[in-house]
PDB file of C-alpha atoms in Angstrom:
ATOM      1  CA  UNK A   1      59.705  54.770  45.467  1.00  0.00           C
ATOM      2  CA  UNK A   2      63.140  52.485  45.924  1.00  0.00           C
ATOM      3  CA  UNK A   3      63.348  50.439  49.142  1.00  0.00           C
ATOM      4  CA  UNK A   4      66.291  53.202  50.486  1.00  0.00           C
ATOM      5  CA  UNK A   5      63.700  56.575  49.442  1.00  0.00           C
ATOM      6  CA  UNK A   6      60.577  54.786  51.994  1.00  0.00           C
ATOM      7  CA  UNK A   7      60.930  56.473  55.414  1.00  0.00           C
ATOM      8  CA  UNK A   8      62.325  55.025  58.671  1.00  0.00           C
ATOM      9  CA  UNK A   9      61.433  54.124  62.229  1.00  0.00           C
ATOM     10  CA  UNK A  10      63.571  54.869  64.914  1.00  0.00           C
ATOM     11  CA  UNK A  11      61.881  54.721  68.213  1.00  0.00           C
ATOM     12  CA  UNK A  12      58.536  56.917  67.861  1.00  0.00           C
ATOM     13  CA  UNK A  13      60.009  58.772  64.775  1.00  0.00           C
ATOM     14  CA  UNK A  14      59.913  58.263  61.189  1.00  0.00           C
ATOM     15  CA  UNK A  15      62.852  59.516  59.382  1.00  0.00           C
ATOM     16  CA  UNK A  16      62.782  60.676  55.543  1.00  0.00           C
ATOM     17  CA  UNK A  17      66.436  61.262  54.797  1.00  0.00           C
ATOM     18  CA  UNK A  18      69.652  61.965  56.374  1.00  0.00           C
ATOM     19  CA  UNK A  19      72.086  63.265  54.793  1.00  0.00           C
ATOM     20  CA  UNK A  20      76.146  63.994  55.914  1.00  0.00           C
ATOM     21  CA  UNK A  21      76.506  67.007  56.754  1.00  0.00           C
ATOM     22  CA  UNK A  22      79.994  67.545  57.739  1.00  0.00           C
ATOM     23  CA  UNK A  23      83.142  65.012  58.453  1.00  0.00           C
ATOM     24  CA  UNK A  24      86.307  64.917  60.189  1.00  0.00           C
ATOM     25  CA  UNK A  25      88.026  62.107  61.474  1.00  0.00           C
ATOM     26  CA  UNK A  26      86.867  62.089  64.370  1.00  0.00           C
ATOM     27  CA  UNK A  27      82.924  63.161  63.997  1.00  0.00           C
ATOM     28  CA  UNK A  28      80.542  63.110  61.647  1.00  0.00           C
ATOM     29  CA  UNK A  29      77.226  65.079  61.895  1.00  0.00           C
ATOM     30  CA  UNK A  30      74.500  63.771  60.348  1.00  0.00           C
ATOM     31  CA  UNK A  31      70.508  66.020  59.534  1.00  0.00           C
ATOM     32  CA  UNK A  32      67.362  63.773  58.852  1.00  0.00           C
ATOM     33  CA  UNK A  33      64.358  64.897  57.714  1.00  0.00           C
ATOM     34  CA  UNK A  34      61.945  63.707  60.586  1.00  0.00           C
ATOM     35  CA  UNK A  35      58.514  63.043  61.745  1.00  0.00           C
ATOM     36  CA  UNK A  36      58.259  63.991  65.514  1.00  0.00           C
ATOM     37  CA  UNK A  37      56.817  61.824  67.639  1.00  0.00           C
ATOM     38  CA  UNK A  38      53.231  63.426  67.335  1.00  0.00           C
ATOM     39  CA  UNK A  39      53.973  63.582  63.745  1.00  0.00           C
ATOM     40  CA  UNK A  40      54.498  67.388  63.346  1.00  0.00           C
ATOM     41  CA  UNK A  41      58.032  67.411  60.478  1.00  0.00           C
ATOM     42  CA  UNK A  42      61.228  68.650  61.017  1.00  0.00           C
ATOM     43  CA  UNK A  43      65.236  68.192  61.702  1.00  0.00           C
ATOM     44  CA  UNK A  44      67.504  65.847  64.040  1.00  0.00           C
ATOM     45  CA  UNK A  45      71.201  66.516  63.807  1.00  0.00           C
ATOM     46  CA  UNK A  46      73.425  63.836  65.142  1.00  0.00           C
ATOM     47  CA  UNK A  47      76.854  63.794  66.206  1.00  0.00           C
ATOM     48  CA  UNK A  48      79.057  60.877  65.395  1.00  0.00           C
ATOM     49  CA  UNK A  49      81.891  59.481  67.245  1.00  0.00           C
ATOM     50  CA  UNK A  50      84.946  57.740  65.699  1.00  0.00           C
ATOM     51  CA  UNK A  51      85.647  56.274  68.857  1.00  0.00           C
ATOM     52  CA  UNK A  52      84.745  55.636  72.318  1.00  0.00           C
ATOM     53  CA  UNK A  53      85.575  57.775  75.112  1.00  0.00           C
ATOM     54  CA  UNK A  54      87.646  56.453  77.836  1.00  0.00           C
ATOM     55  CA  UNK A  55      88.538  57.171  80.884  1.00  0.00           C
ATOM     56  CA  UNK A  56      91.183  56.351  83.948  1.00  0.00           C
ATOM     57  CA  UNK A  57      90.394  56.921  87.595  1.00  0.00           C
ATOM     58  CA  UNK A  58      94.436  55.407  88.468  1.00  0.00           C
ATOM     59  CA  UNK A  59      94.787  54.970  92.557  1.00  0.00           C
ATOM     60  CA  UNK A  60      97.906  54.458  94.231  1.00  0.00           C
ATOM     61  CA  UNK A  61      98.528  53.101  97.946  1.00  0.00           C
ATOM     62  CA  UNK A  62      98.367  56.675  99.876  1.00  0.00           C
ATOM     63  CA  UNK A  63      94.857  56.877  98.164  1.00  0.00           C
ATOM     64  CA  UNK A  64      95.986  59.669  96.093  1.00  0.00           C
ATOM     65  CA  UNK A  65      94.927  59.855  91.881  1.00  0.00           C
ATOM     66  CA  UNK A  66      97.131  62.211  88.933  1.00  0.00           C
ATOM     67  CA  UNK A  67      94.567  64.496  87.248  1.00  0.00           C
ATOM     68  CA  UNK A  68      95.702  66.321  83.830  1.00  0.00           C
ATOM     69  CA  UNK A  69      95.163  69.748  83.555  1.00  0.00           C
ATOM     70  CA  UNK A  70      94.771  71.274  80.020  1.00  0.00           C
ATOM     71  CA  UNK A  71      93.343  74.027  77.600  1.00  0.00           C
ATOM     72  CA  UNK A  72      89.405  73.228  76.528  1.00  0.00           C
ATOM     73  CA  UNK A  73      89.180  74.287  72.811  1.00  0.00           C
ATOM     74  CA  UNK A  74      85.183  74.947  73.448  1.00  0.00           C
ATOM     75  CA  UNK A  75      85.410  76.569  76.545  1.00  0.00           C
ATOM     76  CA  UNK A  76      87.922  78.429  76.406  1.00  0.00           C
ATOM     77  CA  UNK A  77      88.316  77.067  79.632  1.00  0.00           C
ATOM     78  CA  UNK A  78      91.154  75.182  81.470  1.00  0.00           C
ATOM     79  CA  UNK A  79      90.131  72.169  82.847  1.00  0.00           C
ATOM     80  CA  UNK A  80      91.493  69.354  85.029  1.00  0.00           C
ATOM     81  CA  UNK A  81      90.515  66.256  84.808  1.00  0.00           C
ATOM     82  CA  UNK A  82      91.256  62.296  85.609  1.00  0.00           C
ATOM     83  CA  UNK A  83      92.880  60.684  82.290  1.00  0.00           C
ATOM     84  CA  UNK A  84      91.215  60.520  79.733  1.00  0.00           C
ATOM     85  CA  UNK A  85      91.180  60.352  75.501  1.00  0.00           C
ATOM     86  CA  UNK A  86      89.831  58.112  72.623  1.00  0.00           C
ATOM     87  CA  UNK A  87      89.739  54.474  71.576  1.00  0.00           C
ATOM     88  CA  UNK A  88      88.779  52.739  68.205  1.00  0.00           C
ATOM     89  CA  UNK A  89      85.258  51.162  68.863  1.00  0.00           C
ATOM     90  CA  UNK A  90      87.740  48.462  66.774  1.00  0.00           C
ATOM     91  CA  UNK A  91      89.545  48.303  69.904  1.00  0.00           C
ATOM     92  CA  UNK A  92      89.686  46.104  73.262  1.00  0.00           C
ATOM     93  CA  UNK A  93      88.776  49.352  75.269  1.00  0.00           C
ATOM     94  CA  UNK A  94      90.692  48.111  78.097  1.00  0.00           C
ATOM     95  CA  UNK A  95      93.784  48.146  76.215  1.00  0.00           C
ATOM     96  CA  UNK A  96      92.908  51.723  74.406  1.00  0.00           C
ATOM     97  CA  UNK A  97      92.529  52.587  78.737  1.00  0.00           C
ATOM     98  CA  UNK A  98      96.382  51.200  79.495  1.00  0.00           C
ATOM     99  CA  UNK A  99      97.755  53.312  76.623  1.00  0.00           C
ATOM    100  CA  UNK A 100      96.470  56.260  77.341  1.00  0.00           C
ATOM    101  CA  UNK A 101      96.940  56.151  81.405  1.00  0.00           C
ATOM    102  CA  UNK A 102     100.596  55.272  79.946  1.00  0.00           C
ATOM    103  CA  UNK A 103     100.786  58.259  77.763  1.00  0.00           C
ATOM    104  CA  UNK A 104      99.556  61.154  79.942  1.00  0.00           C
ATOM    105  CA  UNK A 105     100.627  59.820  82.798  1.00  0.00           C
ATOM    106  CA  UNK A 106     103.749  57.054  82.910  1.00  0.00           C
ATOM    107  CA  UNK A 107     101.323  55.486  85.210  1.00  0.00           C
ATOM    108  CA  UNK A 108     100.749  51.502  84.253  1.00  0.00           C
ATOM    109  CA  UNK A 109      98.475  49.211  86.279  1.00  0.00           C
ATOM    110  CA  UNK A 110      98.018  45.568  87.021  1.00  0.00           C
ATOM    111  CA  UNK A 111      94.861  46.003  88.102  1.00  0.00           C
ATOM    112  CA  UNK A 112      91.875  47.139  86.672  1.00  0.00           C
ATOM    113  CA  UNK A 113      87.761  47.596  86.895  1.00  0.00           C
ATOM    114  CA  UNK A 114      85.150  49.140  84.603  1.00  0.00           C
ATOM    115  CA  UNK A 115      83.398  51.807  86.813  1.00  0.00           C
ATOM    116  CA  UNK A 116      81.402  52.420  84.863  1.00  0.00           C
ATOM    117  CA  UNK A 117      79.668  52.943  80.803  1.00  0.00           C
ATOM    118  CA  UNK A 118      77.629  55.928  79.908  1.00  0.00           C
ATOM    119  CA  UNK A 119      76.627  58.002  76.631  1.00  0.00           C
ATOM    120  CA  UNK A 120      77.553  61.524  77.513  1.00  0.00           C
ATOM    121  CA  UNK A 121      75.061  63.280  75.595  1.00  0.00           C
ATOM    122  CA  UNK A 122      72.909  61.091  74.073  1.00  0.00           C
ATOM    123  CA  UNK A 123      69.818  63.592  72.660  1.00  0.00           C
ATOM    124  CA  UNK A 124      71.917  65.119  70.248  1.00  0.00           C
ATOM    125  CA  UNK A 125      75.633  62.545  70.346  1.00  0.00           C
ATOM    126  CA  UNK A 126      76.405  58.676  70.167  1.00  0.00           C
ATOM    127  CA  UNK A 127      78.843  59.490  72.314  1.00  0.00           C
ATOM    128  CA  UNK A 128      80.067  56.283  74.897  1.00  0.00           C
ATOM    129  CA  UNK A 129      82.016  57.096  77.854  1.00  0.00           C
ATOM    130  CA  UNK A 130      83.925  53.920  79.692  1.00  0.00           C
ATOM    131  CA  UNK A 131      85.478  54.301  83.173  1.00  0.00           C
ATOM    132  CA  UNK A 132      88.246  52.362  84.955  1.00  0.00           C
ATOM    133  CA  UNK A 133      89.549  52.033  87.971  1.00  0.00           C
ATOM    134  CA  UNK A 134      93.390  51.618  87.791  1.00  0.00           C
ATOM    135  CA  UNK A 135      95.734  50.574  90.671  1.00  0.00           C
ATOM    136  CA  UNK A 136      99.008  48.390  91.324  1.00  0.00           C
ATOM    137  CA  UNK A 137     100.636  51.286  89.760  1.00  0.00           C
ATOM    138  CA  UNK A 138     104.452  51.225  89.302  1.00  0.00           C
ATOM    139  CA  UNK A 139     105.159  54.961  87.491  1.00  0.00           C
ATOM    140  CA  UNK A 140     107.224  55.921  84.703  1.00  0.00           C
ATOM    141  CA  UNK A 141     107.566  58.814  81.863  1.00  0.00           C
ATOM    142  CA  UNK A 142     104.977  59.878  80.313  1.00  0.00           C
ATOM    143  CA  UNK A 143     104.501  60.806  76.619  1.00  0.00           C
ATOM    144  CA  UNK A 144     102.046  62.840  75.451  1.00  0.00           C
ATOM    145  CA  UNK A 145     100.554  63.433  71.758  1.00  0.00           C
ATOM    146  CA  UNK A 146     103.272  66.394  69.802  1.00  0.00           C
ATOM    147  CA  UNK A 147      99.595  68.332  70.101  1.00  0.00           C
ATOM    148  CA  UNK A 148      99.157  68.102  73.092  1.00  0.00           C
ATOM    149  CA  UNK A 149     100.456  70.877  76.195  1.00  0.00           C
ATOM    150  CA  UNK A 150      99.047  68.702  79.450  1.00  0.00           C
ATOM    151  CA  UNK A 151      99.973  69.345  82.870  1.00  0.00           C
ATOM    152  CA  UNK A 152     100.149  66.188  85.714  1.00  0.00           C
ATOM    153  CA  UNK A 153      99.044  66.797  89.219  1.00  0.00           C
ATOM    154  CA  UNK A 154      98.858  64.048  92.052  1.00  0.00           C
ATOM    155  CA  UNK A 155      95.952  65.055  94.268  1.00  0.00           C
ATOM    156  CA  UNK A 156      94.491  63.157  97.382  1.00  0.00           C
ATOM    157  CA  UNK A 157      91.085  61.123  96.751  1.00  0.00           C
ATOM    158  CA  UNK A 158      88.758  63.129  98.873  1.00  0.00           C
ATOM    159  CA  UNK A 159      89.916  66.591  97.796  1.00  0.00           C
ATOM    160  CA  UNK A 160      89.233  66.060  94.135  1.00  0.00           C
ATOM    161  CA  UNK A 161      85.514  64.514  95.891  1.00  0.00           C
ATOM    162  CA  UNK A 162      85.375  67.957  97.455  1.00  0.00           C
ATOM    163  CA  UNK A 163      87.337  69.215  93.924  1.00  0.00           C
ATOM    164  CA  UNK A 164      83.670  68.328  92.231  1.00  0.00           C
ATOM    165  CA  UNK A 165      81.594  68.949  94.526  1.00  0.00           C
ATOM    166  CA  UNK A 166      82.497  72.245  95.064  1.00  0.00           C
ATOM    167  CA  UNK A 167      82.819  73.440  90.612  1.00  0.00           C
ATOM    168  CA  UNK A 168      86.522  73.387  90.561  1.00  0.00           C
ATOM    169  CA  UNK A 169      86.076  70.279  88.115  1.00  0.00           C
ATOM    170  CA  UNK A 170      83.144  70.814  85.814  1.00  0.00           C
ATOM    171  CA  UNK A 171      83.924  67.524  83.020  1.00  0.00           C
ATOM    172  CA  UNK A 172      81.338  65.040  83.275  1.00  0.00           C
ATOM    173  CA  UNK A 173      83.456  61.806  82.295  1.00  0.00           C
ATOM    174  CA  UNK A 174      85.360  62.794  85.716  1.00  0.00           C
ATOM    175  CA  UNK A 175      82.543  63.025  88.314  1.00  0.00           C
ATOM    176  CA  UNK A 176      81.435  60.351  86.435  1.00  0.00           C
ATOM    177  CA  UNK A 177      83.729  57.414  87.465  1.00  0.00           C
ATOM    178  CA  UNK A 178      85.233  59.409  90.958  1.00  0.00           C
ATOM    179  CA  UNK A 179      80.585  59.121  92.408  1.00  0.00           C
ATOM    180  CA  UNK A 180      80.763  55.599  91.013  1.00  0.00           C
ATOM    181  CA  UNK A 181      84.343  55.086  92.813  1.00  0.00           C
ATOM    182  CA  UNK A 182      82.921  56.046  95.609  1.00  0.00           C
ATOM    183  CA  UNK A 183      79.830  53.999  95.706  1.00  0.00           C
ATOM    184  CA  UNK A 184      81.192  50.946  94.357  1.00  0.00           C
ATOM    185  CA  UNK A 185      83.571  50.611  97.401  1.00  0.00           C
ATOM    186  CA  UNK A 186      80.307  51.644  99.807  1.00  0.00           C
ATOM    187  CA  UNK A 187      79.041  48.697  98.184  1.00  0.00           C
ATOM    188  CA  UNK A 188      81.867  45.915  98.300  1.00  0.00           C
ATOM    189  CA  UNK A 189      82.011  45.798  94.465  1.00  0.00           C
ATOM    190  CA  UNK A 190      86.186  46.589  95.013  1.00  0.00           C
ATOM    191  CA  UNK A 191      88.497  44.833  96.406  1.00  0.00           C
ATOM    192  CA  UNK A 192      88.655  45.602 100.475  1.00  0.00           C
ATOM    193  CA  UNK A 193      92.365  47.472 100.474  1.00  0.00           C
ATOM    194  CA  UNK A 194      91.180  49.469  97.242  1.00  0.00           C
ATOM    195  CA  UNK A 195      88.000  50.534  98.851  1.00  0.00           C
ATOM    196  CA  UNK A 196      89.959  51.707 101.947  1.00  0.00           C
ATOM    197  CA  UNK A 197      92.017  53.816 100.319  1.00  0.00           C
ATOM    198  CA  UNK A 198      88.946  55.431  98.519  1.00  0.00           C
ATOM    199  CA  UNK A 199      86.555  55.407 100.844  1.00  0.00           C
ATOM    200  CA  UNK A 200      88.851  58.140 104.017  1.00  0.00           C
TER     201      UNK A 200
END
């Protein structure tokens, strides 16, 4: 048996084989034959993402932010979300965040702070999301990709919190950014003036 054919270990799993089941420019699906932690045989499917998920919570001097509306194919439902997109793993995530914010909303920000880095669905994928808070905004013209049909809506940040709590917004990444920003404001992790905009 060659080294390539020998079982490998991922934590308590023994991996016998891994095959590529599907691939496109955005995702790769791998199926592995494994021995589970209890020794029983099985399979494990993993979706591997080509890009990082990048999101931005922009906040202006009056305490408003911007939502992007679009129809989400997997759920066949319209979704309101903070500006989000994909950033190549080799790219600085902040550069990707600046680009996504400008493309989807036309906004540019003079100040940026990381809100968090999250594993979005770690039982079946390696997707990693990085969220930013952006302030010191200047407005411009949005330039979404031709394939995107987007609607913009400016909302007061406390209303966005209510939309999340009341179930009007289901996008998990938006929830993560909203409540991470609130907690960082409460903990004193943000400049005082920016924190006050979030805690009104």
